[in-house]
PDB file of C-alpha atoms in Angstrom:
ATOM      1  CA  MET A   1       0.000   0.000   0.000  1.00  0.00           C
ATOM      2  CA  LYS A   2       2.845   2.415   0.746  1.00  0.00           C
ATOM      3  CA  THR A   3       4.191   1.885  -2.763  1.00  0.00           C
ATOM      4  CA  ILE A   4       0.908   3.000  -4.304  1.00  0.00           C
ATOM      5  CA  ALA A   5       0.777   6.114  -2.116  1.00  0.00           C
ATOM      6  CA  HIS A   6       4.398   6.861  -2.994  1.00  0.00           C
ATOM      7  CA  GLN A   7       3.651   6.538  -6.717  1.00  0.00           C
ATOM      8  CA  HIS A   8       0.860   9.108  -6.490  1.00  0.00           C
ATOM      9  CA  ARG A   9       3.251  11.658  -5.000  1.00  0.00           C
ATOM     10  CA  GLU A  10       5.499  11.211  -8.024  1.00  0.00           C
ATOM     11  CA  VAL A  11       2.696  11.916 -10.483  1.00  0.00           C
ATOM     12  CA  HIS A  12       3.212  15.324 -12.047  1.00  0.00           C
ATOM     13  CA  TYR A  13       0.224  17.367 -13.237  1.00  0.00           C
ATOM     14  CA  SER A  14       0.695  20.048 -15.864  1.00  0.00           C
ATOM     15  CA  PRO A  15      -1.251  22.048 -18.419  1.00  0.00           C
ATOM     16  CA  VAL A  16      -1.425  20.536 -21.881  1.00  0.00           C
ATOM     17  CA  TYR A  17       0.867  22.016 -24.498  1.00  0.00           C
ATOM     18  CA  LEU A  18       0.820  21.580 -28.241  1.00  0.00           C
ATOM     19  CA  SER A  19       4.024  19.538 -28.117  1.00  0.00           C
ATOM     20  CA  GLY A  20       2.362  16.939 -25.870  1.00  0.00           C
ATOM     21  CA  LEU A  21      -0.812  16.334 -27.877  1.00  0.00           C
ATOM     22  CA  LYS A  22       0.524  13.209 -29.642  1.00  0.00           C
ATOM     23  CA  SER A  23       0.665  11.293 -26.349  1.00  0.00           C
ATOM     24  CA  LEU A  24      -2.879  12.368 -25.475  1.00  0.00           C
ATOM     25  CA  ILE A  25      -4.200  11.350 -28.884  1.00  0.00           C
ATOM     26  CA  ASP A  26      -2.587   7.925 -28.444  1.00  0.00           C
ATOM     27  CA  ILE A  27      -4.276   7.495 -25.038  1.00  0.00           C
ATOM     28  CA  TYR A  28      -7.627   8.539 -26.494  1.00  0.00           C
ATOM     29  CA  ARG A  29      -7.269   6.087 -29.374  1.00  0.00           C
ATOM     30  CA  GLU A  30      -6.297   3.248 -26.997  1.00  0.00           C
ATOM     31  CA  GLN A  31      -9.772   3.515 -25.522  1.00  0.00           C
ATOM     32  CA  GLY A  32     -11.397   2.430 -28.777  1.00  0.00           C
ATOM     33  CA  ALA A  33     -11.954   5.840 -30.332  1.00  0.00           C
ATOM     34  CA  GLY A  34     -10.623   4.778 -33.732  1.00  0.00           C
ATOM     35  CA  THR A  35      -8.172   6.697 -35.863  1.00  0.00           C
ATOM     36  CA  VAL A  36     -10.244   9.839 -36.382  1.00  0.00           C
ATOM     37  CA  LEU A  37     -10.726  12.123 -33.393  1.00  0.00           C
ATOM     38  CA  ASN A  38     -14.259  13.232 -32.579  1.00  0.00           C
ATOM     39  CA  ALA A  39     -15.935  15.704 -30.245  1.00  0.00           C
ATOM     40  CA  GLY A  40     -15.444  13.315 -27.321  1.00  0.00           C
ATOM     41  CA  PHE A  41     -11.727  14.156 -27.342  1.00  0.00           C
ATOM     42  CA  GLY A  42     -12.633  17.698 -26.358  1.00  0.00           C
ATOM     43  CA  LEU A  43     -10.152  20.413 -25.515  1.00  0.00           C
ATOM     44  CA  PRO A  44      -7.365  18.868 -23.402  1.00  0.00           C
ATOM     45  CA  LEU A  45      -6.533  20.943 -20.327  1.00  0.00           C
ATOM     46  CA  VAL A  46      -4.331  18.989 -17.867  1.00  0.00           C
ATOM     47  CA  GLN A  47      -2.190  15.879 -18.115  1.00  0.00           C
ATOM     48  CA  ALA A  48      -0.754  13.534 -15.512  1.00  0.00           C
ATOM     49  CA  SER A  49       2.663  12.020 -16.029  1.00  0.00           C
ATOM     50  CA  LEU A  50       5.079   9.798 -14.171  1.00  0.00           C
ATOM     51  CA  GLY A  51       8.587  10.631 -15.301  1.00  0.00           C
ATOM     52  CA  THR A  52       8.353  10.966 -19.069  1.00  0.00           C
ATOM     53  CA  GLU A  53       5.287   8.734 -19.424  1.00  0.00           C
ATOM     54  CA  VAL A  54       1.897  10.420 -19.789  1.00  0.00           C
ATOM     55  CA  LEU A  55      -0.641   8.501 -17.691  1.00  0.00           C
ATOM     56  CA  GLY A  56      -3.804  10.366 -18.612  1.00  0.00           C
ATOM     57  CA  PHE A  57      -5.467  13.680 -19.220  1.00  0.00           C
ATOM     58  CA  SER A  58      -8.642  15.639 -18.661  1.00  0.00           C
ATOM     59  CA  SER A  59     -10.412  17.659 -21.298  1.00  0.00           C
ATOM     60  CA  VAL A  60     -13.495  19.797 -21.540  1.00  0.00           C
ATOM     61  CA  SER A  61     -16.196  18.867 -24.017  1.00  0.00           C
ATOM     62  CA  ILE A  62     -19.870  19.507 -24.538  1.00  0.00           C
ATOM     63  CA  SER A  63     -22.429  17.044 -23.163  1.00  0.00           C
ATOM     64  CA  GLU A  64     -25.487  15.917 -25.099  1.00  0.00           C
ATOM     65  CA  GLU A  65     -27.490  18.346 -22.957  1.00  0.00           C
ATOM     66  CA  GLY A  66     -25.319  21.224 -24.171  1.00  0.00           C
ATOM     67  CA  SER A  67     -23.292  21.911 -21.027  1.00  0.00           C
ATOM     68  CA  LEU A  68     -19.568  21.798 -20.379  1.00  0.00           C
ATOM     69  CA  VAL A  69     -18.261  18.555 -18.955  1.00  0.00           C
ATOM     70  CA  ILE A  70     -14.775  17.538 -17.811  1.00  0.00           C
ATOM     71  CA  ARG A  71     -13.794  14.095 -19.092  1.00  0.00           C
ATOM     72  CA  TYR A  72     -10.903  11.848 -18.132  1.00  0.00           C
ATOM     73  CA  PHE A  73      -8.875   9.549 -20.360  1.00  0.00           C
ATOM     74  CA  GLY A  74      -6.144   7.328 -18.944  1.00  0.00           C
ATOM     75  CA  LYS A  75      -3.781   4.528 -19.795  1.00  0.00           C
ATOM     76  CA  ALA A  76      -4.733   1.055 -18.674  1.00  0.00           C
ATOM     77  CA  GLY A  77      -3.045   0.173 -15.402  1.00  0.00           C
ATOM     78  CA  PHE A  78      -2.756   3.785 -14.251  1.00  0.00           C
ATOM     79  CA  ASP A  79      -6.470   4.534 -14.090  1.00  0.00           C
ATOM     80  CA  THR A  80      -6.879   5.284 -10.398  1.00  0.00           C
ATOM     81  CA  THR A  81      -9.482   7.260  -8.514  1.00  0.00           C
ATOM     82  CA  VAL A  82      -6.794   9.535  -7.096  1.00  0.00           C
ATOM     83  CA  ILE A  83      -5.482  10.469 -10.548  1.00  0.00           C
ATOM     84  CA  ARG A  84      -9.014  10.925 -11.917  1.00  0.00           C
ATOM     85  CA  GLN A  85     -10.030  13.218  -9.060  1.00  0.00           C
ATOM     86  CA  GLU A  86      -6.852  15.273  -9.222  1.00  0.00           C
ATOM     87  CA  LEU A  87      -7.119  15.686 -12.987  1.00  0.00           C
ATOM     88  CA  ALA A  88     -10.777  16.700 -12.722  1.00  0.00           C
ATOM     89  CA  GLN A  89     -10.024  19.321 -10.081  1.00  0.00           C
ATOM     90  CA  ARG A  90      -7.012  20.712 -11.920  1.00  0.00           C
ATOM     91  CA  ALA A  91      -8.868  20.711 -15.247  1.00  0.00           C
ATOM     92  CA  GLN A  92     -11.666  22.786 -13.719  1.00  0.00           C
ATOM     93  CA  GLU A  93      -9.090  25.219 -12.311  1.00  0.00           C
ATOM     94  CA  GLU A  94      -7.327  25.441 -15.699  1.00  0.00           C
ATOM     95  CA  LEU A  95     -10.637  25.995 -17.484  1.00  0.00           C
ATOM     96  CA  ASP A  96     -11.559  28.795 -15.072  1.00  0.00           C
ATOM     97  CA  HIS A  97      -8.094  30.330 -15.304  1.00  0.00           C
ATOM     98  CA  SER A  98      -7.861  30.169 -19.108  1.00  0.00           C
ATOM     99  CA  PHE A  99     -11.453  30.937 -20.094  1.00  0.00           C
ATOM    100  CA  GLY A 100     -13.137  32.418 -17.033  1.00  0.00           C
ATOM    101  CA  LYS A 101     -16.819  31.632 -16.666  1.00  0.00           C
ATOM    102  CA  VAL A 102     -17.802  30.137 -20.013  1.00  0.00           C
ATOM    103  CA  GLU A 103     -21.209  31.502 -20.854  1.00  0.00           C
ATOM    104  CA  ASP A 104     -21.107  30.873 -24.595  1.00  0.00           C
ATOM    105  CA  VAL A 105     -21.036  27.102 -24.866  1.00  0.00           C
ATOM    106  CA  ALA A 106     -21.497  27.325 -28.655  1.00  0.00           C
ATOM    107  CA  ALA A 107     -18.255  29.311 -28.930  1.00  0.00           C
ATOM    108  CA  MET A 108     -16.440  26.655 -26.880  1.00  0.00           C
ATOM    109  CA  GLN A 109     -17.923  23.969 -29.142  1.00  0.00           C
ATOM    110  CA  THR A 110     -16.564  25.860 -32.149  1.00  0.00           C
ATOM    111  CA  GLN A 111     -13.085  25.928 -30.605  1.00  0.00           C
ATOM    112  CA  ILE A 112     -13.221  22.201 -29.849  1.00  0.00           C
ATOM    113  CA  THR A 113     -14.390  21.448 -33.397  1.00  0.00           C
ATOM    114  CA  ARG A 114     -11.565  23.540 -34.857  1.00  0.00           C
ATOM    115  CA  LEU A 115      -8.945  21.817 -32.718  1.00  0.00           C
ATOM    116  CA  ILE A 116     -10.220  18.350 -33.631  1.00  0.00           C
ATOM    117  CA  GLY A 117     -10.369  19.248 -37.316  1.00  0.00           C
ATOM    118  CA  TRP A 118      -6.830  20.569 -37.218  1.00  0.00           C
ATOM    119  CA  LEU A 119      -5.532  17.503 -35.354  1.00  0.00           C
ATOM    120  CA  ASN A 120      -7.268  15.125 -37.782  1.00  0.00           C
ATOM    121  CA  ASN A 121      -5.670  16.974 -40.720  1.00  0.00           C
ATOM    122  CA  CYS A 122      -2.217  16.903 -39.098  1.00  0.00           C
ATOM    123  CA  ASN A 123      -2.330  13.300 -38.008  1.00  0.00           C
TER     124      ASN A 123
END
């Protein structure tokens, strides 16, 4: 049990940068998303890593009801409640810090669609 607790202290959380998107796309695709990204990928906000290995990430997307939702995607074997909760909290903080209170969900949807389109064209 101490080993697991120790591993969580070593997990590093950071904002998502353009240079790190390849790892996040790979994680998303591992979960059966296929080769083409869709709206479920969302706008990645925060990633968790252990050393140089990316364990998972949280992104914001639009729910079927039309509201913002924070989603988690993680590698098999590293999908823990602690990492999920920490990524969700940090993603919400990053969303608030970067975008403030999002009142125009349609504008956020447009940004997500543009990012996904660009990533699909680049990949």
